[in-house]
CSV table of N, CA, C and O in Angstrom, one decimal:
chain,number,residue,atom,x,y,z
A,1,MET,N,62.7,110.4,116.9
A,1,MET,CA,63.6,110.2,115.8
A,1,MET,C,63.5,108.7,115.5
A,1,MET,O,63.7,107.8,116.3
A,2,ASN,N,63.2,108.4,114.2
A,2,ASN,CA,63.1,107.0,113.8
A,2,ASN,C,64.4,106.6,113.1
A,2,ASN,O,65.3,107.4,112.9
A,3,TRP,N,64.5,105.3,112.6
A,3,TRP,CA,65.7,104.9,112.0
A,3,TRP,C,66.0,105.6,110.7
A,3,TRP,O,67.2,105.8,110.4
A,4,THR,N,65.0,105.9,110.0
A,4,THR,CA,65.2,106.6,108.7
A,4,THR,C,65.9,108.0,108.9
A,4,THR,O,66.8,108.3,108.3
A,5,HIS,N,65.4,108.7,109.9
A,5,HIS,CA,65.9,110.1,110.2
A,5,HIS,C,67.3,109.9,110.7
A,5,HIS,O,68.2,110.7,110.4
A,6,PHE,N,67.5,108.9,111.6
A,6,PHE,CA,68.9,108.7,112.1
A,6,PHE,C,69.9,108.4,111.0
A,6,PHE,O,71.0,108.9,111.0
A,7,LEU,N,69.5,107.5,110.1
A,7,LEU,CA,70.4,107.1,109.0
A,7,LEU,C,70.7,108.3,108.1
A,7,LEU,O,71.8,108.5,107.5
A,8,LEU,N,69.6,109.1,107.8
A,8,LEU,CA,69.8,110.3,107.0
A,8,LEU,C,70.8,111.3,107.7
A,8,LEU,O,71.6,111.9,107.0
A,9,TRP,N,70.6,111.5,109.0
A,9,TRP,CA,71.5,112.4,109.7
A,9,TRP,C,73.0,111.8,109.7
A,9,TRP,O,73.9,112.6,109.5
A,10,LEU,N,73.1,110.5,109.9
A,10,LEU,CA,74.4,109.9,109.8
A,10,LEU,C,75.0,110.0,108.5
A,10,LEU,O,76.2,110.4,108.4
A,11,ALA,N,74.3,109.8,107.4
A,11,ALA,CA,74.8,109.9,106.0
A,11,ALA,C,75.2,111.4,105.8
A,11,ALA,O,76.2,111.7,105.1
A,12,GLY,N,74.4,112.3,106.2
A,12,GLY,CA,74.7,113.8,106.1
A,12,GLY,C,76.0,114.1,106.8
A,12,GLY,O,76.8,114.9,106.3
A,13,GLY,N,76.1,113.6,108.0
A,13,GLY,CA,77.3,113.9,108.8
A,13,GLY,C,78.6,113.3,108.1
A,13,GLY,O,79.6,114.0,108.0
A,14,TYR,N,78.5,112.1,107.6
A,14,TYR,CA,79.6,111.5,106.9
A,14,TYR,C,79.9,112.3,105.6
A,14,TYR,O,81.0,112.6,105.2
A,15,GLY,N,78.9,112.7,104.9
A,15,GLY,CA,79.0,113.4,103.6
A,15,GLY,C,79.7,114.8,103.9
A,15,GLY,O,80.6,115.2,103.2
A,16,LEU,N,79.3,115.5,105.0
A,16,LEU,CA,79.9,116.7,105.3
A,16,LEU,C,81.3,116.6,105.7
A,16,LEU,O,82.2,117.3,105.3
A,17,TYR,N,81.6,115.5,106.5
A,17,TYR,CA,83.0,115.3,106.9
A,17,TYR,C,83.9,115.0,105.7
A,17,TYR,O,85.0,115.6,105.6
A,18,TYR,N,83.5,114.2,104.8
A,18,TYR,CA,84.3,113.9,103.6
A,18,TYR,C,84.4,115.1,102.7
A,18,TYR,O,85.4,115.3,102.0
A,19,LEU,N,83.4,115.9,102.6
A,19,LEU,CA,83.5,117.1,101.8
A,19,LEU,C,84.5,118.1,102.4
A,19,LEU,O,85.3,118.7,101.7
A,20,ILE,N,84.5,118.2,103.7
A,20,ILE,CA,85.5,119.0,104.4
A,20,ILE,C,86.9,118.5,104.1
A,20,ILE,O,87.9,119.2,103.8
A,21,VAL,N,87.1,117.2,104.2
A,21,VAL,CA,88.4,116.6,104.0
A,21,VAL,C,88.9,116.8,102.6
A,21,VAL,O,90.1,117.2,102.3
A,22,ILE,N,88.0,116.7,101.6
A,22,ILE,CA,88.4,116.9,100.2
A,22,ILE,C,88.7,118.3,100.0
A,22,ILE,O,89.7,118.6,99.3
A,23,LEU,N,87.9,119.2,100.5
A,23,LEU,CA,88.2,120.6,100.3
A,23,LEU,C,89.5,121.1,100.9
A,23,LEU,O,90.3,121.9,100.3
A,24,THR,N,89.8,120.6,102.1
A,24,THR,CA,91.1,120.9,102.7
A,24,THR,C,92.3,120.3,102.0
A,24,THR,O,93.3,121.0,101.8
A,25,ASP,N,92.1,119.2,101.4
A,25,ASP,CA,93.1,118.5,100.6
A,25,ASP,C,93.4,119.3,99.3
A,25,ASP,O,94.5,119.6,98.9
A,26,LEU,N,92.3,119.8,98.7
A,26,LEU,CA,92.5,120.6,97.5
A,26,LEU,C,93.1,122.0,97.8
A,26,LEU,O,93.9,122.5,97.1
A,27,ALA,N,92.8,122.5,99.0
A,27,ALA,CA,93.4,123.8,99.4
A,27,ALA,C,94.9,123.7,99.6
A,27,ALA,O,95.7,124.5,99.3
A,28,HIS,N,95.3,122.5,100.3
A,28,HIS,CA,96.7,122.3,100.5
A,28,HIS,C,97.5,122.0,99.2
A,28,HIS,O,98.6,122.4,99.1
A,29,SER,N,96.9,121.4,98.3
A,29,SER,CA,97.6,121.1,97.1
A,29,SER,C,97.8,122.3,96.2
A,29,SER,O,98.8,122.4,95.5
A,30,LYS,N,97.0,123.3,96.3
A,30,LYS,CA,97.2,124.5,95.6
A,30,LYS,C,98.3,125.4,96.1
A,30,LYS,O,99.0,126.1,95.4
A,31,ARG,N,98.7,125.2,97.4
A,31,ARG,CA,99.7,126.0,98.0
A,31,ARG,C,101.1,125.5,97.6
A,31,ARG,O,102.0,126.3,97.6
A,32,GLN,N,101.3,124.3,97.2
A,32,GLN,CA,102.6,123.8,96.8
A,32,GLN,C,103.0,124.4,95.4
A,32,GLN,O,102.2,124.4,94.5
A,33,ASP,N,104.2,124.9,95.4
A,33,ASP,CA,104.7,125.4,94.2
A,33,ASP,C,105.4,124.3,93.4
A,33,ASP,O,106.4,123.7,93.8
A,34,VAL,N,104.8,124.0,92.2
A,34,VAL,CA,105.3,122.9,91.4
A,34,VAL,C,106.7,123.2,90.8
A,34,VAL,O,107.6,122.4,90.7
A,35,ALA,N,107.0,124.5,90.5
A,35,ALA,CA,108.3,124.8,89.9
A,35,ALA,C,109.4,124.6,90.9
A,35,ALA,O,110.5,124.3,90.5
A,36,SER,N,109.2,124.9,92.1
A,36,SER,CA,110.3,124.8,93.1
A,36,SER,C,110.6,123.3,93.4
A,36,SER,O,111.6,123.0,94.0
A,37,GLY,N,109.7,122.4,93.1
A,37,GLY,CA,109.9,121.0,93.4
A,37,GLY,C,109.5,120.7,94.9
A,37,GLY,O,109.2,121.6,95.7
A,38,ASN,N,109.5,119.4,95.2
A,38,ASN,CA,109.1,119.0,96.5
A,38,ASN,C,110.4,118.8,97.3
A,38,ASN,O,111.3,118.2,96.9
A,39,ALA,N,110.4,119.5,98.5
A,39,ALA,CA,111.6,119.4,99.4
A,39,ALA,C,111.8,118.0,99.9
A,39,ALA,O,112.9,117.7,100.3
A,40,HIS,N,110.8,117.2,100.0
A,40,HIS,CA,110.9,115.9,100.6
A,40,HIS,C,111.0,114.8,99.5
A,40,HIS,O,110.9,113.6,99.8
A,41,GLU,N,111.3,115.2,98.3
A,41,GLU,CA,111.5,114.2,97.2
A,41,GLU,C,112.9,113.6,97.3
A,41,GLU,O,113.9,114.3,97.3
A,42,LEU,N,113.0,112.3,97.2
A,42,LEU,CA,114.3,111.6,97.2
A,42,LEU,C,114.8,111.5,95.7
A,42,LEU,O,114.0,111.1,94.8
A,43,THR,N,116.1,111.8,95.5
A,43,THR,CA,116.7,111.6,94.2
A,43,THR,C,118.0,110.9,94.4
A,43,THR,O,118.7,111.0,95.4
A,44,PHE,N,118.3,110.1,93.4
A,44,PHE,CA,119.5,109.3,93.5
A,44,PHE,C,120.3,109.5,92.2
A,44,PHE,O,119.7,109.5,91.1
A,45,SER,N,121.6,109.7,92.3
A,45,SER,CA,122.4,109.8,91.1
A,45,SER,C,123.5,108.8,91.2
A,45,SER,O,124.3,108.8,92.2
A,46,GLU,N,123.7,107.9,90.3
A,46,GLU,CA,124.8,107.0,90.3
A,46,GLU,C,125.3,106.8,88.9
A,46,GLU,O,124.5,106.9,87.9
A,47,GLN,N,126.5,106.5,88.8
A,47,GLN,CA,127.1,106.2,87.5
A,47,GLN,C,126.9,104.8,87.1
A,47,GLN,O,127.4,103.9,87.8
A,48,VAL,N,126.2,104.5,86.0
A,48,VAL,CA,126.0,103.2,85.5
A,48,VAL,C,126.6,103.0,84.2
A,48,VAL,O,126.4,103.8,83.3
A,49,THR,N,127.5,102.0,84.1
A,49,THR,CA,128.2,101.8,82.8
A,49,THR,C,127.6,100.5,82.3
A,49,THR,O,127.6,99.4,83.0
A,50,PRO,N,127.2,100.4,81.0
A,50,PRO,CA,126.7,99.2,80.4
A,50,PRO,C,127.8,98.2,80.2
A,50,PRO,O,129.0,98.6,79.9
A,51,VAL,N,127.5,96.9,80.4
A,51,VAL,CA,128.5,95.9,80.2
A,51,VAL,C,127.9,94.9,79.1
A,51,VAL,O,126.8,94.5,79.2
A,52,GLN,N,128.7,94.7,78.1
A,52,GLN,CA,128.3,93.8,77.0
A,52,GLN,C,128.7,92.3,77.4
A,52,GLN,O,129.8,92.0,77.8
A,53,LEU,N,127.7,91.5,77.4
A,53,LEU,CA,127.9,90.1,77.7
A,53,LEU,C,128.4,89.3,76.5
A,53,LEU,O,128.0,89.6,75.4
A,54,ALA,N,129.1,88.3,76.8
A,54,ALA,CA,129.6,87.5,75.7
A,54,ALA,C,128.5,86.7,75.2
A,54,ALA,O,127.5,86.3,75.9
A,55,ASP,N,128.5,86.4,73.8
A,55,ASP,CA,127.5,85.6,73.2
A,55,ASP,C,127.5,84.2,73.8
A,55,ASP,O,128.5,83.5,73.7
A,56,GLN,N,126.4,83.8,74.4
A,56,GLN,CA,126.3,82.5,74.9
A,56,GLN,C,125.0,81.9,74.4
A,56,GLN,O,124.0,82.5,74.2
A,57,ALA,N,125.1,80.6,74.0
A,57,ALA,CA,123.9,79.9,73.5
A,57,ALA,C,123.0,79.7,74.7
A,57,ALA,O,123.4,79.1,75.7
A,58,VAL,N,121.8,80.1,74.6
A,58,VAL,CA,120.8,79.9,75.6
A,58,VAL,C,120.2,78.6,75.5
A,58,VAL,O,119.6,78.2,74.5
A,59,GLN,N,120.3,77.8,76.6
A,59,GLN,CA,119.8,76.4,76.6
A,59,GLN,C,118.3,76.5,76.9
A,59,GLN,O,117.9,77.1,77.9
A,60,PRO,N,117.4,76.0,76.0
A,60,PRO,CA,116.0,76.0,76.4
A,60,PRO,C,115.7,75.1,77.6
A,60,PRO,O,116.4,74.1,77.8
A,61,THR,N,114.8,75.6,78.4
A,61,THR,CA,114.5,74.8,79.6
A,61,THR,C,113.8,73.5,79.1
A,61,THR,O,113.0,73.5,78.2
A,62,LYS,N,114.1,72.4,79.8
A,62,LYS,CA,113.5,71.2,79.4
A,62,LYS,C,112.1,71.1,80.0
A,62,LYS,O,111.9,71.4,81.2
A,63,SER,N,111.2,70.6,79.2
A,63,SER,CA,109.9,70.4,79.7
A,63,SER,C,109.9,69.1,80.5
A,63,SER,O,110.7,68.2,80.3
A,64,PRO,N,109.0,69.0,81.5
A,64,PRO,CA,109.0,67.8,82.3
A,64,PRO,C,108.8,66.6,81.5
A,64,PRO,O,108.0,66.6,80.5
A,65,SER,N,109.4,65.5,81.8
A,65,SER,CA,109.3,64.3,81.0
A,65,SER,C,107.9,63.7,81.2
A,65,SER,O,107.1,64.1,82.1
A,66,LYS,N,107.5,62.9,80.2
A,66,LYS,CA,106.1,62.4,80.2
A,66,LYS,C,105.8,61.6,81.5
A,66,LYS,O,104.7,61.7,82.0
A,67,SER,N,106.8,60.9,82.1
A,67,SER,CA,106.5,60.1,83.3
A,67,SER,C,106.3,61.0,84.5
A,67,SER,O,105.5,60.7,85.3
A,68,GLU,N,107.0,62.2,84.5
A,68,GLU,CA,106.7,63.2,85.6
A,68,GLU,C,105.3,63.7,85.5
A,68,GLU,O,104.7,63.9,86.6
A,69,VAL,N,104.8,64.0,84.3
A,69,VAL,CA,103.5,64.6,84.2
A,69,VAL,C,102.4,63.6,84.6
A,69,VAL,O,101.5,63.8,85.3
A,70,ILE,N,102.6,62.4,84.1
A,70,ILE,CA,101.6,61.3,84.3
A,70,ILE,C,101.7,60.9,85.8
A,70,ILE,O,100.6,60.7,86.4
A,71,GLY,N,102.9,60.9,86.4
A,71,GLY,CA,103.0,60.5,87.8
A,71,GLY,C,102.3,61.5,88.7
A,71,GLY,O,101.9,61.2,89.8
A,72,SER,N,102.2,62.8,88.3
A,72,SER,CA,101.5,63.8,89.1
A,72,SER,C,100.0,63.8,88.9
A,72,SER,O,99.3,64.6,89.5
A,73,GLY,N,99.5,63.0,88.0
A,73,GLY,CA,98.1,62.9,87.8
A,73,GLY,C,97.6,63.7,86.6
A,73,GLY,O,96.4,63.8,86.3
A,74,GLY,N,98.5,64.3,85.9
A,74,GLY,CA,98.2,65.1,84.7
A,74,GLY,C,98.5,64.4,83.4
A,74,GLY,O,99.0,63.3,83.4
A,75,VAL,N,98.1,65.1,82.3
A,75,VAL,CA,98.4,64.6,81.0
A,75,VAL,C,99.1,65.7,80.2
A,75,VAL,O,98.9,66.9,80.5
A,76,PRO,N,99.9,65.3,79.2
A,76,PRO,CA,100.5,66.3,78.4
A,76,PRO,C,99.5,67.1,77.6
A,76,PRO,O,98.4,66.7,77.4
A,77,ILE,N,99.8,68.3,77.2
A,77,ILE,CA,98.9,69.3,76.6
A,77,ILE,C,98.3,68.7,75.3
A,77,ILE,O,97.1,68.9,75.0
A,78,THR,N,99.1,68.0,74.5
A,78,THR,CA,98.7,67.4,73.3
A,78,THR,C,97.6,66.3,73.5
A,78,THR,O,96.6,66.3,72.8
A,79,ASP,N,97.8,65.5,74.6
A,79,ASP,CA,96.8,64.5,74.9
A,79,ASP,C,95.6,65.1,75.5
A,79,ASP,O,94.5,64.6,75.3
A,80,LEU,N,95.7,66.3,76.2
A,80,LEU,CA,94.6,67.0,76.7
A,80,LEU,C,93.6,67.4,75.6
A,80,LEU,O,92.4,67.2,75.7
A,81,PHE,N,94.2,68.0,74.5
A,81,PHE,CA,93.3,68.4,73.4
A,81,PHE,C,92.7,67.2,72.7
A,81,PHE,O,91.5,67.2,72.3
A,82,ARG,N,93.5,66.1,72.6
A,82,ARG,CA,92.9,64.9,72.0
A,82,ARG,C,91.7,64.3,72.8
A,82,ARG,O,90.7,64.0,72.3
A,83,LEU,N,91.9,64.3,74.1
A,83,LEU,CA,90.8,63.8,75.0
A,83,LEU,C,89.6,64.8,75.0
A,83,LEU,O,88.5,64.3,75.0
A,84,ALA,N,89.9,66.1,74.9
A,84,ALA,CA,88.7,67.0,74.8
A,84,ALA,C,87.9,66.8,73.5
A,84,ALA,O,86.7,66.9,73.5
A,85,LYS,N,88.6,66.6,72.4
A,85,LYS,CA,87.9,66.3,71.1
A,85,LYS,C,87.1,65.0,71.2
A,85,LYS,O,86.0,64.9,70.6
A,86,GLN,N,87.6,64.1,71.9
A,86,GLN,CA,86.9,62.8,72.0
A,86,GLN,C,85.8,62.8,73.1
A,86,GLN,O,85.1,61.9,73.3
A,87,GLU,N,85.8,64.0,73.8
A,87,GLU,CA,84.8,64.2,74.9
A,87,GLU,C,85.0,63.1,76.0
A,87,GLU,O,84.1,62.5,76.5
A,88,ALA,N,86.3,62.7,76.3
A,88,ALA,CA,86.6,61.7,77.2
A,88,ALA,C,87.1,62.2,78.5
A,88,ALA,O,87.5,61.4,79.4
A,89,ILE,N,87.0,63.5,78.8
A,89,ILE,CA,87.4,64.1,80.1
A,89,ILE,C,86.3,63.9,81.0
A,89,ILE,O,85.1,64.4,80.8
A,90,ILE,N,86.5,63.4,82.2
A,90,ILE,CA,85.5,63.2,83.2
A,90,ILE,C,85.9,64.2,84.4
A,90,ILE,O,87.0,64.1,84.9
A,91,TYR,N,85.0,65.1,84.7
A,91,TYR,CA,85.2,66.0,85.7
A,91,TYR,C,84.8,65.4,87.1
A,91,TYR,O,83.7,65.0,87.3
A,92,THR,N,85.8,65.3,88.0
A,92,THR,CA,85.5,64.7,89.3
A,92,THR,C,85.3,65.7,90.4
A,92,THR,O,84.7,65.4,91.4
A,93,ARG,N,85.7,66.9,90.1
A,93,ARG,CA,85.5,68.0,91.1
A,93,ARG,C,85.4,69.3,90.4
A,93,ARG,O,85.7,69.4,89.2
A,94,SER,N,85.0,70.3,91.1
A,94,SER,CA,84.7,71.6,90.5
A,94,SER,C,86.1,72.3,90.1
A,94,SER,O,87.1,72.0,90.7
A,95,VAL,N,86.1,73.1,89.0
A,95,VAL,CA,87.2,73.7,88.6
A,95,VAL,C,87.2,75.2,89.1
A,95,VAL,O,86.2,75.9,88.9
A,96,SER,N,88.3,75.6,89.8
A,96,SER,CA,88.3,76.9,90.3
A,96,SER,C,89.3,77.8,89.5
A,96,SER,O,90.4,77.3,89.2
A,97,PHE,N,88.9,79.0,89.2
A,97,PHE,CA,89.7,79.8,88.4
A,97,PHE,C,90.3,80.9,89.3
A,97,PHE,O,89.7,81.4,90.2
């Protein structure tokens, strides 16, 4: 027996095994009665009453100040577009997505 025959027998064995598993799974799924429901299904019933919240003015979140952005080594988005148009962006390392 060479490697080709061995791998073919191995692939055939795995294929037969998975075929048997799939067929037994299909046979068991047909036995379950859908109308009666699943005996092991969890159901929860609770009374939920809606609550109306008072009208509150939503404060928009503050964007980081310009000094925070520059201090971290970044630039504001408007300056980023301006630099890109001027082709003044120098890539110092690779960009990972």
